[in-house]
Short mmCIF file of C-alpha atoms in Angstrom, two decimals:
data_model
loop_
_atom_site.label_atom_id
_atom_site.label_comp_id
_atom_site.label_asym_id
_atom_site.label_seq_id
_atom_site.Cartn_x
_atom_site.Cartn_y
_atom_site.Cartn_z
CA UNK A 1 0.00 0.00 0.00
CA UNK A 2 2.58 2.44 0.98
CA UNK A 3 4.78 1.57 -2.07
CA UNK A 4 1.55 2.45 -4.57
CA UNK A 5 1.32 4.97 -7.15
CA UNK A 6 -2.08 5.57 -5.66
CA UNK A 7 -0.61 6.22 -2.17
CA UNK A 8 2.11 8.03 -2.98
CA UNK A 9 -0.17 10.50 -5.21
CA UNK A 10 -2.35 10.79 -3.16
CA UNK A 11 0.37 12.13 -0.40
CA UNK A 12 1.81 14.40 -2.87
CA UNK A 13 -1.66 15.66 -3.67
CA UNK A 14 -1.96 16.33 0.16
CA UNK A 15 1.55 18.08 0.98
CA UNK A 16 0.92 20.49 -2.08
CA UNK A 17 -2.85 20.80 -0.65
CA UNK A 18 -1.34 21.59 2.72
CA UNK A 19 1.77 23.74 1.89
CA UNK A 20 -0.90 25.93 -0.31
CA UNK A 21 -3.61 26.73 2.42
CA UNK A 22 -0.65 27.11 5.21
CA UNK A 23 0.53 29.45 2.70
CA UNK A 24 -2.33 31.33 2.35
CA UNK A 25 -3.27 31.58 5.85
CA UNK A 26 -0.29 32.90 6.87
CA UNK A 27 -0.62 35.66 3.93
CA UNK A 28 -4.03 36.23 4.63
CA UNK A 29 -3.20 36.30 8.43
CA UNK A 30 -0.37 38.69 8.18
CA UNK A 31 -2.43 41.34 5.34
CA UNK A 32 -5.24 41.18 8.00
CA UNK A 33 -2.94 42.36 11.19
CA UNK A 34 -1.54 45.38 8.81
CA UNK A 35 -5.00 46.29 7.60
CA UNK A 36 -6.35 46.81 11.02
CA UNK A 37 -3.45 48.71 12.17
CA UNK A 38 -3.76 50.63 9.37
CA UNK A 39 -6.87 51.28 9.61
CA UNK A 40 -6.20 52.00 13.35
CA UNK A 41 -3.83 54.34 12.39
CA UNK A 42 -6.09 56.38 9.65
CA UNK A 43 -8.95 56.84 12.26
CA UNK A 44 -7.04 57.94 14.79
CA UNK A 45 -5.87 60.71 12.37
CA UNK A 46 -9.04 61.29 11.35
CA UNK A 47 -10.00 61.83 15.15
CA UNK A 48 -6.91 64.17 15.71
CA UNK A 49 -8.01 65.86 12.84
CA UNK A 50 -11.79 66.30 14.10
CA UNK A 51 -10.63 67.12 17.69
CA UNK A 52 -8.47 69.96 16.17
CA UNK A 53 -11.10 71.49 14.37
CA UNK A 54 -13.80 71.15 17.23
CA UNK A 55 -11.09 72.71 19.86
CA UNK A 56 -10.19 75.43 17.51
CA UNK A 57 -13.71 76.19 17.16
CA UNK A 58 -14.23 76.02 20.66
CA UNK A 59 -11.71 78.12 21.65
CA UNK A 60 -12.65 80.93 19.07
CA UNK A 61 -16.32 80.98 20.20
CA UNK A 62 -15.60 80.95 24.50
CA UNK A 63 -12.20 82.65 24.26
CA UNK A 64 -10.42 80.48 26.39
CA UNK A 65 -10.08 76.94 27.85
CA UNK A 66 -12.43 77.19 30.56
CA UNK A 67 -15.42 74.60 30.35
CA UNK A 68 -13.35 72.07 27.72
CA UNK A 69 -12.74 69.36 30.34
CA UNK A 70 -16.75 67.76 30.30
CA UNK A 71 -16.29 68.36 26.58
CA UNK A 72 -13.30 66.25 26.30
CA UNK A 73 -14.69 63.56 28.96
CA UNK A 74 -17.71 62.64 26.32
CA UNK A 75 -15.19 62.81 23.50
CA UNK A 76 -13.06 60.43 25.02
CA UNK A 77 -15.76 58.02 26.21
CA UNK A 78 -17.08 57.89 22.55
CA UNK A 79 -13.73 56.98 20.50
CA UNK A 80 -12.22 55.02 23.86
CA UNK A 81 -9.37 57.75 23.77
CA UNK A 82 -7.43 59.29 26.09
CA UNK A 83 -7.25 63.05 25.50
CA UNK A 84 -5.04 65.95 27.05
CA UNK A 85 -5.11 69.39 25.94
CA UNK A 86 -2.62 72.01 26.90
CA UNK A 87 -2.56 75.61 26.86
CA UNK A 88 -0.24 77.73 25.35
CA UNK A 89 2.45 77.55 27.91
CA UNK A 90 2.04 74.45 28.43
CA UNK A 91 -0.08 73.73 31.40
CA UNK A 92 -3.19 70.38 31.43
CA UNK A 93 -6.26 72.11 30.63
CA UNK A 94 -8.35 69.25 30.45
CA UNK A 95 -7.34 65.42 30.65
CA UNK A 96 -10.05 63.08 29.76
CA UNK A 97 -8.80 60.71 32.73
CA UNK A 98 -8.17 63.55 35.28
CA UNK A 99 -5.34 62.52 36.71
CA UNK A 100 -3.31 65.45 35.03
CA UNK A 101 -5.15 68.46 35.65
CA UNK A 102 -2.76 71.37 36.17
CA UNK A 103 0.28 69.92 35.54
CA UNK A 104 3.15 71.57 33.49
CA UNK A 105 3.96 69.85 30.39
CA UNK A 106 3.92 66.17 31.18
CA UNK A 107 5.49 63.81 29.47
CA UNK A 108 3.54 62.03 27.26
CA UNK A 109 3.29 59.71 24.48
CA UNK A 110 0.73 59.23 21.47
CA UNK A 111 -0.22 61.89 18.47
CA UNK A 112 0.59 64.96 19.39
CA UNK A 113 -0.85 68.10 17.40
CA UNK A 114 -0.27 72.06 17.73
CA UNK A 115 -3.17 73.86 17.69
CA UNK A 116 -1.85 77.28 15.60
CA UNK A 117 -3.90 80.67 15.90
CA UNK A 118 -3.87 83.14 13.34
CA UNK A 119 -1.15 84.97 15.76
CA UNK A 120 0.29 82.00 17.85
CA UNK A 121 -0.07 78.65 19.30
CA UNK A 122 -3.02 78.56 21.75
CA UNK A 123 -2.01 75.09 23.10
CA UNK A 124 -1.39 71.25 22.00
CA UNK A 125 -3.52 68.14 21.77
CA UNK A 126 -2.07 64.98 22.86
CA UNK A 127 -4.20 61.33 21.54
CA UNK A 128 -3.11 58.49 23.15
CA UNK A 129 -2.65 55.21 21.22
CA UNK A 130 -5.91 54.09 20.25
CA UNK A 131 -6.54 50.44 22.70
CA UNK A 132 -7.57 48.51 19.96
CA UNK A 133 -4.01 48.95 18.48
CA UNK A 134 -2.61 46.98 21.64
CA UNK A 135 -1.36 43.40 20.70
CA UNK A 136 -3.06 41.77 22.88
CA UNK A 137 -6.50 43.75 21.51
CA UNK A 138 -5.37 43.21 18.12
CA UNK A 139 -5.23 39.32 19.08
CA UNK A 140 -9.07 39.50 20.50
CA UNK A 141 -9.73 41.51 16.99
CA UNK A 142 -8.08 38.98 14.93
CA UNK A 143 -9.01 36.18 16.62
CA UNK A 144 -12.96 35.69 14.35
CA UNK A 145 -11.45 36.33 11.36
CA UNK A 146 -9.00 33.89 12.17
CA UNK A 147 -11.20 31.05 12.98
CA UNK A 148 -13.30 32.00 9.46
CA UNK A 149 -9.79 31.45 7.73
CA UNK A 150 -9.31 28.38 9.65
CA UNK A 151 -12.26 27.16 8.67
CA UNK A 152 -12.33 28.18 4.92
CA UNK A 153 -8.70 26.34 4.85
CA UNK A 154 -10.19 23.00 6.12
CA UNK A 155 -13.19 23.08 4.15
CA UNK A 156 -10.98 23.88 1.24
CA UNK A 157 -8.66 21.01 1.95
CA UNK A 158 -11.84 18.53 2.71
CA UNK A 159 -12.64 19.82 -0.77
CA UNK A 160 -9.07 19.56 -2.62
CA UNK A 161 -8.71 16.11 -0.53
CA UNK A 162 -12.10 15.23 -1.87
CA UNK A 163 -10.46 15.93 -5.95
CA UNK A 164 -7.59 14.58 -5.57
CA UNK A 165 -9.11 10.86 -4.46
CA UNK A 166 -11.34 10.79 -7.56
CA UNK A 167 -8.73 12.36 -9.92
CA UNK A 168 -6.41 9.36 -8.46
CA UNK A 169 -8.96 6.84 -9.05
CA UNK A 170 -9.54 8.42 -12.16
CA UNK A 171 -5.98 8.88 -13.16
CA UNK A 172 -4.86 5.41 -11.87
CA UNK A 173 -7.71 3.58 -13.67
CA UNK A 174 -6.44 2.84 -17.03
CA UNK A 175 -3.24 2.29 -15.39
CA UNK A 176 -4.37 -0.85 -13.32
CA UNK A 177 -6.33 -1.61 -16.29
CA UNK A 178 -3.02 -1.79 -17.80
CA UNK A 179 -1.10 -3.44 -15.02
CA UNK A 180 -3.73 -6.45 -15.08
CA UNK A 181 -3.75 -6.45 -18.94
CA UNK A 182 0.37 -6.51 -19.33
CA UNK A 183 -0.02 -9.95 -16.49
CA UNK A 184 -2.27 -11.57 -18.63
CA UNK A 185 0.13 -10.98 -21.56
CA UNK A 186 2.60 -12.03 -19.76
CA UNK A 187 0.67 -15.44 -18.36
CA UNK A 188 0.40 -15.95 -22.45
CA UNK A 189 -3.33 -13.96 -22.80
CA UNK A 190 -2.42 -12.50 -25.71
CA UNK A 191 -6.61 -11.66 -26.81
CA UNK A 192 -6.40 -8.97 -24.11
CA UNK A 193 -6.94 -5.52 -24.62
CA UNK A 194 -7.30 -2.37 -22.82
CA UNK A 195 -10.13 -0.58 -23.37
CA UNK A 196 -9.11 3.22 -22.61
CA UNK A 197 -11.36 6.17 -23.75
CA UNK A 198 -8.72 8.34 -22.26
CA UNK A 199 -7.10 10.82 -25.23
CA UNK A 200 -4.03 11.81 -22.84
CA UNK A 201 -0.57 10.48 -22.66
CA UNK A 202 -1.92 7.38 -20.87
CA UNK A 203 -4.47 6.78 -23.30
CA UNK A 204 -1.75 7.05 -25.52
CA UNK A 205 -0.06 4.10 -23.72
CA UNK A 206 -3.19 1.83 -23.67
CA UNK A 207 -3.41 2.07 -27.83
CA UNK A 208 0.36 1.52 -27.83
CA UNK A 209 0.01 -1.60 -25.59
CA UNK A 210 -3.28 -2.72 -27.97
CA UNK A 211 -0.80 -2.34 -30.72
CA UNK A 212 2.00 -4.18 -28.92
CA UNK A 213 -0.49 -7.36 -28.01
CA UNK A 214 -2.03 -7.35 -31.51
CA UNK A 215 1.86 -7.39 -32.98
CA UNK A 216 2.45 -10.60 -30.61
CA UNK A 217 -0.40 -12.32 -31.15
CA UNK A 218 -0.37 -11.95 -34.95
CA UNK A 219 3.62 -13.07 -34.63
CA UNK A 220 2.66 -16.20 -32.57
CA UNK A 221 0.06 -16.76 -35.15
CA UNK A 222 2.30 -16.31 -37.94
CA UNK A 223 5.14 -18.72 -36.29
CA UNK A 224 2.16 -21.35 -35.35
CA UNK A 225 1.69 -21.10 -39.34
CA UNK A 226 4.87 -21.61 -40.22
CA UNK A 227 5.85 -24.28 -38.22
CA UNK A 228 2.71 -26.03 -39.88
CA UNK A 229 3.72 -24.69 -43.57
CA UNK A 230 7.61 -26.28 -42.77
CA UNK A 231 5.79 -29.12 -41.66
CA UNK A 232 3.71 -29.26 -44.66
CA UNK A 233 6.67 -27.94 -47.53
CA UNK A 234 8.67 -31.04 -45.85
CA UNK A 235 6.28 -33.97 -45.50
CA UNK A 236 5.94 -34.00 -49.39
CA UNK A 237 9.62 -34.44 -50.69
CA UNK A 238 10.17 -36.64 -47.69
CA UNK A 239 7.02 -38.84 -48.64
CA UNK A 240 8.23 -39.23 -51.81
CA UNK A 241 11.93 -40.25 -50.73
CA UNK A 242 10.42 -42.72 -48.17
CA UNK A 243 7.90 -43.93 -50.97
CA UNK A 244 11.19 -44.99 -53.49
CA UNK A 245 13.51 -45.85 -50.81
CA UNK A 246 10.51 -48.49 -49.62
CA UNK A 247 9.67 -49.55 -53.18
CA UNK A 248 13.71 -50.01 -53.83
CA UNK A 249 14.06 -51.65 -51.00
CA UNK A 250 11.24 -53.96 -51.56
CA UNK A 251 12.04 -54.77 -54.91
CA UNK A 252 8.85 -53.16 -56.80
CA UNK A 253 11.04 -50.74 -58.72
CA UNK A 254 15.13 -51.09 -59.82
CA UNK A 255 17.36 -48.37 -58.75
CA UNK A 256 18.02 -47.28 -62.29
CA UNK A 257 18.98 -43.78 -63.39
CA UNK A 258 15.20 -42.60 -63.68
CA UNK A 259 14.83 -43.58 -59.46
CA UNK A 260 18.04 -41.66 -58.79
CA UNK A 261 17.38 -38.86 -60.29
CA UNK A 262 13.71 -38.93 -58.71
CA UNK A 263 15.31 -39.26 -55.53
CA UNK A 264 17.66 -36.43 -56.41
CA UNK A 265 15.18 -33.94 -57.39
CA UNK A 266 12.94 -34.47 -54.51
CA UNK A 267 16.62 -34.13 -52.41
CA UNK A 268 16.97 -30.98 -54.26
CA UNK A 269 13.61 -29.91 -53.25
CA UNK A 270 14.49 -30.33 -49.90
CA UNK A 271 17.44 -28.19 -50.10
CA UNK A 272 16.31 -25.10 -51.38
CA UNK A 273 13.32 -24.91 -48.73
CA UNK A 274 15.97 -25.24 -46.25
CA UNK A 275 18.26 -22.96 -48.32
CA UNK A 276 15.20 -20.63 -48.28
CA UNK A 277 14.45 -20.63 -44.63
CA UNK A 278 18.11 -19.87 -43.41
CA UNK A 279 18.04 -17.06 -45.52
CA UNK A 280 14.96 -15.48 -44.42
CA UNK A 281 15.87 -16.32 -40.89
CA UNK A 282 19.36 -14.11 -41.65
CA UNK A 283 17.72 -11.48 -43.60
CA UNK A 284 15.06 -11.01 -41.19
CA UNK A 285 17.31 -11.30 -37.90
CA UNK A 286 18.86 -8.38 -40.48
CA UNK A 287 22.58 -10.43 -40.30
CA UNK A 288 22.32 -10.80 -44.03
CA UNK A 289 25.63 -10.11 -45.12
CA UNK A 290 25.73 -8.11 -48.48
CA UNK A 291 28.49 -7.40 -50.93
CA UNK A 292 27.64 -4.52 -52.66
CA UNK A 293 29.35 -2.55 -55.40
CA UNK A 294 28.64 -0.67 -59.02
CA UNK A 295 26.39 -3.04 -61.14
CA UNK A 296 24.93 -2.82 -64.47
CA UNK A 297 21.35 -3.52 -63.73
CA UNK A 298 20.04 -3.82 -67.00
CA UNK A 299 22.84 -6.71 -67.73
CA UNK A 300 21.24 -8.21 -64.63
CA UNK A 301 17.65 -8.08 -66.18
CA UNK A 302 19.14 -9.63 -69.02
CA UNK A 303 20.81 -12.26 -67.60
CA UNK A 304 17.64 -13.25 -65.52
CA UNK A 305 15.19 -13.19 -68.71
CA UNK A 306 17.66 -15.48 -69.91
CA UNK A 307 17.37 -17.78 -66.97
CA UNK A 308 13.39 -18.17 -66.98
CA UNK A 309 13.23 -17.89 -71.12
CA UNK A 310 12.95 -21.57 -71.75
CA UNK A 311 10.23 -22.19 -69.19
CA UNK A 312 8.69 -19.37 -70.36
CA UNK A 313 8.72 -20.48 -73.85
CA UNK A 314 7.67 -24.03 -73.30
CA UNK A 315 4.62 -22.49 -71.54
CA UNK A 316 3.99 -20.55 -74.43
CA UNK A 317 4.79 -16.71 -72.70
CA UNK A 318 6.61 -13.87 -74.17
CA UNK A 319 9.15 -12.26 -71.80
CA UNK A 320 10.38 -8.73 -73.13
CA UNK A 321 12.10 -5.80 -71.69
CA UNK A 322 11.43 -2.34 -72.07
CA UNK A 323 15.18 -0.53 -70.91
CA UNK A 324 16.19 3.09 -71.49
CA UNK A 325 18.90 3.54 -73.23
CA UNK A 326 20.64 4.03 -70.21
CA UNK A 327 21.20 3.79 -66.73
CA UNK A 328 23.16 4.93 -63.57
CA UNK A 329 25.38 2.20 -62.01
CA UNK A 330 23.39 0.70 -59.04
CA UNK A 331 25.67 -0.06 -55.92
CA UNK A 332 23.95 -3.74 -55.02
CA UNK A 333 24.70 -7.19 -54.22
CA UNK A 334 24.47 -8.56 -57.76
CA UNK A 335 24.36 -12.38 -56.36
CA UNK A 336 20.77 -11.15 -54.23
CA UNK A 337 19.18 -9.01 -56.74
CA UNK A 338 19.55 -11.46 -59.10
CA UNK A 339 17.66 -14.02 -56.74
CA UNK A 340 14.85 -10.70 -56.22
CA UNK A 341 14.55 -11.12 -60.20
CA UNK A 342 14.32 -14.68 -60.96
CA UNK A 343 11.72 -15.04 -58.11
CA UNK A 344 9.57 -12.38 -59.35
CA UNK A 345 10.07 -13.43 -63.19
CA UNK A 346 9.19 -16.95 -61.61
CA UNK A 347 6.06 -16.14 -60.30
CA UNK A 348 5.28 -14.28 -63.31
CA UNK A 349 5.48 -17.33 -65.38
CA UNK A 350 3.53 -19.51 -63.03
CA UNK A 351 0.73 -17.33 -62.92
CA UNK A 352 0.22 -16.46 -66.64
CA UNK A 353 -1.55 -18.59 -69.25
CA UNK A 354 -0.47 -19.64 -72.70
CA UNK A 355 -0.14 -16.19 -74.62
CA UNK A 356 0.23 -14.35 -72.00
CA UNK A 357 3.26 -11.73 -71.99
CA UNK A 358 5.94 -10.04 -68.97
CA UNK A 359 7.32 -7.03 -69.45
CA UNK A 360 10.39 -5.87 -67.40
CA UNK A 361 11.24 -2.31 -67.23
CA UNK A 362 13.74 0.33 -65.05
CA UNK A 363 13.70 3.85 -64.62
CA UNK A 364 15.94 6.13 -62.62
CA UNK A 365 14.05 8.20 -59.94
CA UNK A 366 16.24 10.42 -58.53
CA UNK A 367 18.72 8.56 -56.24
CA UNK A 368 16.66 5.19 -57.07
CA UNK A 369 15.96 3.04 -59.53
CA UNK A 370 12.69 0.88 -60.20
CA UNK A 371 12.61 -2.02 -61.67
CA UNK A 372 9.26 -3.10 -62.72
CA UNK A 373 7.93 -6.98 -63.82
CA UNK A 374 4.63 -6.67 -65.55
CA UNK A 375 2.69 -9.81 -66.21
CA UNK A 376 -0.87 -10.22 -68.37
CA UNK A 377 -1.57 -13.54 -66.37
CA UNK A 378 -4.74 -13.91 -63.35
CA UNK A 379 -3.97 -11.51 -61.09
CA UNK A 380 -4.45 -11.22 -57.17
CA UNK A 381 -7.78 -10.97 -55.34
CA UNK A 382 -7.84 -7.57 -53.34
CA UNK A 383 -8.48 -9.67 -50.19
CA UNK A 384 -5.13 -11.15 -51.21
CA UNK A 385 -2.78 -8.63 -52.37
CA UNK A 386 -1.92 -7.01 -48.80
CA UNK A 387 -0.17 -10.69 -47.55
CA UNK A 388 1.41 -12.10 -50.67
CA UNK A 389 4.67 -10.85 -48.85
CA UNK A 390 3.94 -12.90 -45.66
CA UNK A 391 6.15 -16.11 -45.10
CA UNK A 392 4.24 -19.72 -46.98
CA UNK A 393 1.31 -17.51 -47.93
CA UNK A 394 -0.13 -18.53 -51.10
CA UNK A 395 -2.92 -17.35 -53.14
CA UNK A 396 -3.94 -20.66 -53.80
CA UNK A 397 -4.73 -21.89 -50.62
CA UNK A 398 -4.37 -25.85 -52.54
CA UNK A 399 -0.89 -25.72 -52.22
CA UNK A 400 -0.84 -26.99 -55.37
CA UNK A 401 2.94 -26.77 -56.95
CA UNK A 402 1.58 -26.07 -60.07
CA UNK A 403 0.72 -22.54 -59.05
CA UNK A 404 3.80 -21.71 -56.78
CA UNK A 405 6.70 -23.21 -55.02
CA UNK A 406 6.69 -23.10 -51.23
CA UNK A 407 5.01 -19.45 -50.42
CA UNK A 408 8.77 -18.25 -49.35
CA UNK A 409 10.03 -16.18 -52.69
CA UNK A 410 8.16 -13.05 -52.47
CA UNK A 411 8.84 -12.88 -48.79
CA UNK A 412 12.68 -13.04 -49.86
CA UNK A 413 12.44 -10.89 -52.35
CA UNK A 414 10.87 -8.18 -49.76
CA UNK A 415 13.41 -9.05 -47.73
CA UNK A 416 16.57 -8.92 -49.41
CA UNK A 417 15.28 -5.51 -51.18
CA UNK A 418 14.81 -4.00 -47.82
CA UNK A 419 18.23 -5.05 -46.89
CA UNK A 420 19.09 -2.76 -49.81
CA UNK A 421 17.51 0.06 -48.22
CA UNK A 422 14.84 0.04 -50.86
CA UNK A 423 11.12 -0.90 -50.84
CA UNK A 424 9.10 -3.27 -52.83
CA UNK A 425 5.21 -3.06 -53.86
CA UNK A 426 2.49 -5.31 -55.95
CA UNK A 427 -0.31 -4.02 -58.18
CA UNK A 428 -2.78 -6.05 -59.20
CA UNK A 429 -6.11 -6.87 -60.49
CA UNK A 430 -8.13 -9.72 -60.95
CA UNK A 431 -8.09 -10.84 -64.49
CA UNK A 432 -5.39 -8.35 -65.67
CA UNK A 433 -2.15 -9.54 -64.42
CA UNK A 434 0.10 -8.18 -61.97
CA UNK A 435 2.85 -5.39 -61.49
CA UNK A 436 6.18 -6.29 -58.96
CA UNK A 437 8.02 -2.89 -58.50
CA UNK A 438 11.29 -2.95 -56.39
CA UNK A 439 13.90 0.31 -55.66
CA UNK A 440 17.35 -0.57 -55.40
CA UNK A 441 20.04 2.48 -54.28
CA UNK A 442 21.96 4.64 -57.33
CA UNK A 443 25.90 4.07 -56.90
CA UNK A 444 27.67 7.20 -55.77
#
C-alpha cells in the first residue's frame, strides 16, 4: 500500500494541498494584522483631525479653555481615547482621565498636534494610542477572522482532498487496467486488450500496448503457421523419398537412373526450402551479409530473362524488356538481386496462361531506380494482395505446386530488397495480371 502509485499521489496531492492553504493563511493572516493597524492608524488621524477642528472652534467661540474638560470627557468616552489638551504655555487644561489636571507639560506619548492661531499657538492636543491597536486587543480583533480562515482552509482542503481521491482513481484507472492487462500478456493472454477512452498520454499508452499485443499475437500466429507450412513444404519431398527408398528396398522398382534422379530432385527440393528458410531467418534477424558494389542492372535483367526464357517459352509466354537507353550504375549485391529477379520473373510465369506476356522495365528516380515486372496472367484478389509478402502464404490456398513453389520467394524478395535500403510493392487486379516494382540504391 505504501509503495503504490495511488498512495504516494495521493500524499503528494496532500503536501501540495497543505503547503498551499498554510501558505495562504499565513498571507491572509499577516495582510489582516496590517489592515487593522492601518486602519487604526487612519482613524485615529481622522480623530486628531476632528478634535483639532472642534477645539479650535471652541476656543474661538468661548475665548479660552475654561469649560473644555466635560467636553473632552464625552469625547473620550465615545472613540475610547485618552485626550489631554494644553494651553499655550504648556499647562493640562483638560485630561479626559483627570489625573493630570494642572500639571506643566507632562510627558507624554501618542499623536501629538499644535493647535496654531492666526497669531500664535493657543495650546497642544495629545491622543493616546488608540486600545484597539494593543497586541493583545489586536489578538481578540483577529481572533474571528481567524477562525473564518481556519475554517475556509479545512473546508478547502476537505474539498481539494475530496479531488484529488477521484482524480487518483480516475488517473490510476487505465493504469491498473493496464497493469492487469500486461499480467495476462505475460501469463500468455495474448486476446487482451485495454479498453481506454482516455485521449491523454496514458491513453496514448493503452493504444500503444493494444498495438504491442495485436503485434504478438499476430507473430505467434504467424510462427504457429509456419511451423505447420515447414511441416507441410517437408512432409511431401520426404514422402516421396520414403515412398522410393521403400519400393527399392522392396524390390517393386530397380534403382536405375530414372529412381536416382527422382530421388535427387525431390533431395533438391528439400534443399532449397531449407536454403530458403536460413536465408529469411538471416535477412530477417537483419545479419544478411551483403556485398555490394557498381552493377549494371540492365545486364542483370538480361541475364535473368535469360534464366526463366525456356520455361517461359515451353509455356507458351513472351518475356520482353522495355530498358532506357541508359542507366546509372546501381551499388547492389548482384548475387541477391539477381535471386529478387528470378523469383519475381518466376512467379510471373507460373501465374500467366499460354499467350500471355511479362514485361520488365527500369527507370531512374532520382537517387533510385525501379525495376518493374509486368505480367498479363490472373492476377491477385484484393483480399489477397496485402499478404502475398507474408512467409508460406499462397494465393492458392491448394498448395498446389503447379501454381507456386513453397510461399517463401516473395517474402525473400521483400526481404533482401529492404536489406538494400529500398522498398518493394504489388499491383494487381483480378483478371489483368500483376505489377512487382522494387527500388534498389543509385551508386555514388
Amino acid at each position: 500500500m505504501i509503495h503504490s502509485l495511488r498512495f504516494r499521489l495521493i500524499i503528494a496531492f496532500i503536501a501540495v494541498i497543505a503547503v498551499t492553504i498554510g501558505a495562504i493563511s499565513i498571507f491572509v493572516g499577516q495582510r489582516t494584522l496590517a489592515e487593522i493597524r492601518q486602519f487604526e492608524e487612519r482613524r485615529e488621524q481622522i480623530l486628531a483631525a476632528r478634535l483639532e477642528s472642534e477645539l479650535i472652534r471652541y476656543y474661538y467661540q468661548e475665548g479660552s479653555w475654561e469649560g473644555i474638560q466635560p467636553i473632552m470627557n464625552h469625547i473620550a468616552n465615545l472613540y475610547g481615547q485618552h485626550i489631554i489638551v494644553t494651553d499655550a504655555n504648556g499647562t493640562v487644561v483638560a485630561d479626559s482621565e483627570g489625573k493630570l489636571l494642572g500639571q506643566q507639560r507632562p510627558d507624554l506619548a501618542g499623536m501629538t498636534l499644535s493647535l496654531p492661531p492666526a497669531g500664535g499657538s493657543l495650546g497642544t492636543l495629545y491622543v493616546s494610542t488608540l486600545p484597539s491597536t494593543d497586541p493583545i486587543s489586536l489578538w481578540y480583533l483577529f481572533g474571528p477572522i481567524k477562525q473564518y480562515v481556519l475554517w475556509g482552509c479545512l473546508i478547502a482542503g476537505g474539498i481539494a482532498l475530496a479531488i484529488t481521491l477521484i482524480l487518483s482513481r480516475r488517473i490510476l484507472s487505465p493504469i491498473k487496467a493496464l497493469t492487469q492487462a500486461a499480467r495476462g500478456l505475460g501469463a500468455g493472454d495474448l486476446s487482451h486488450r485495454v479498453r481506454v477512452k482516455d485521449k491523454s498520454e496514458v491513453g496514448e499508452l493503452a493504444q500503444a500496448f493494444n498495438s504491442m499485443a495485436s503485434n504478438l499475437e499476430r507473430a505467434e500466429q504467424l510462427q504457429r503457421n509456419m511451423v505447420a507450412d515447414v511441416a507441410h513444404e517437408l512432409r511431401t519431398p520426404l514422402s516421396n523419398l520414403r515412398g522410393y527408398l521403400e519400393a527399392v528396398r522392396d524390390g517393386l522398382i530397380k534403382p536405375d537412373a530414372d529412381t536416382i534422379r527422382s530421388l535427387d530432385e525431390e533431395a533438391l527440393l528439400l534443399s532449397r526450402l531449407v536454403d530458403d528458410l536460413q536465408e529469411l531467418s538471416l535477412a530477417e534477424a537483419g545479419k544478411l551479409k551483403l556485398v555490394c558494389q557498381a552493377e549494371d542492372i540492365s545486364e542483370l535483367i538480361n541475364q535473368a530473362i535469360v534464366a526463366v526464357r525456356a520455361q517461359a517459352e515451353a509455356k507458351g509466354v513472351s518475356v520482353t524488356t522495355d530498358l532506357p537507353g541508359e542507366l546509372p550504375s546501381v551499388n547492389i549485391d548482384s548475387y541477391q538481386v539477381s535471386q529478387v529477379l528470378r523469383n519475381l520473373l518466376d512467379n510471373a510465369v507460373a501465374h500467366t496462361a499460354k499467350g500471355g506476356s511479362i514485361t520488365v522495365t527500369a527507370e531512374q528516380q532520382g537517387k533510385w531506380v525501379e525495376v518493374a515486372v509486368t505480367d498479363t496472367g490472373e492476377g491477385i484478389p484484393a483480399e489477397d494482395l496485402p499478404h502475398i509478402f507474408e512467409r508460406f502464404y499462397r494465393v492458392d490456398k491448394s498448395r498446389a505446386r503447379a501454381t507456386g513453389g513453397s510461399g517463401l520467394g516473395l517474402t525473400i524478395a521483400k526481404r533482401l530488397v529492404e536489406a538494400h535500403g529500398g522498398q518493394i510493392k504489388a499491383q494487381s487486379e483480378l483478371g489483368k495480371g500483376s505489377r512487382f516494382t522494387f527500388t534498389i540504391p543509385v551508386s555514388e
